[in-house]
């Protein structure tokens, strides 16, 4: 299939699926993103990126005998000099969205809406989300005993964090959409963070409900002059290690025209290396390796009932290399891990198990946990 024919079919499919009339600019944006012809326009640095070509196609479609009754143009209510294009007859001629697709779209809207770029929401996805909800409502209105309870299923699926639930003081606002847009368009972000102006090269977005994080590299031009890395060449920013920035602490966010330079970043590797976590610092005067061998004693509950902690550790180990064996005298289980990264989250987990878990090795971690327990005891004895 030729690229021109593919682009025209893509145009027709876009109008056919849209639940509202589209401008020429919206149609062109869709073709640039979803057709090989559009990619050619971007790669060739066309002056108008194919705008006049799309205008000509729409004119030919409206005037042709085959499609004249299919493609229609209506005045834009916000700008009477501009036309909006739609499949003639409006939503009534649209094919119904399959209920399976409607369920998938509704789940995506519910659980991924924070990370969906704003331009996708406005130009396309908002209409698709609306169509999905209408499809489910219509389907549920005709619900009989042998039909799938899709609406009830949507209300029966939740994503809920473990532990004490933290609530954001304010709901994430449209400023987060700027971060999504910058990541999508490979642009840098300017912001004030921790009292300092920064220019960041965005790498990824991570949701750890209710907290939102931007993984980014700081540009060399905003690094403190005392930092030895800032004295290197301006292109050294791509070699900087990415860091996690919490969205709630960002101020005065703006998208810059400078292109982001983070080629080769691997988000899954960043997560696997525990770089989202706060590193655990050993007591003063002691050093800790990047990875360590961890040995814990896991004692049975005083109630003598079933050991839910051991069951959990078997089902959800602390690390892929975890070994959990019963001690020789059967007084406890011995948990050992080779190559675990020491983090604050690990220390919090150990302290949260109270008298059920004892650190045996490494010695510096045992001493650190002892110091924290002693500090807690002093706090509560006053």
CSV table of N, CA and C in Angstrom, one decimal, residues 10 48 79 228:
chain,number,residue,atom,x,y,z
A,10,UNK,N,-6.0,6.6,6.8
A,10,UNK,CA,-5.8,7.0,8.2
A,10,UNK,C,-6.7,8.2,8.5
A,48,UNK,N,5.3,23.4,5.9
A,48,UNK,CA,4.0,23.4,6.5
A,48,UNK,C,3.6,22.0,7.0
A,79,UNK,N,-14.6,30.0,15.9
A,79,UNK,CA,-14.0,30.8,14.9
A,79,UNK,C,-14.7,30.5,13.6
A,228,UNK,N,32.0,19.5,40.9
A,228,UNK,CA,33.1,19.3,39.9
A,228,UNK,C,32.6,18.9,38.5
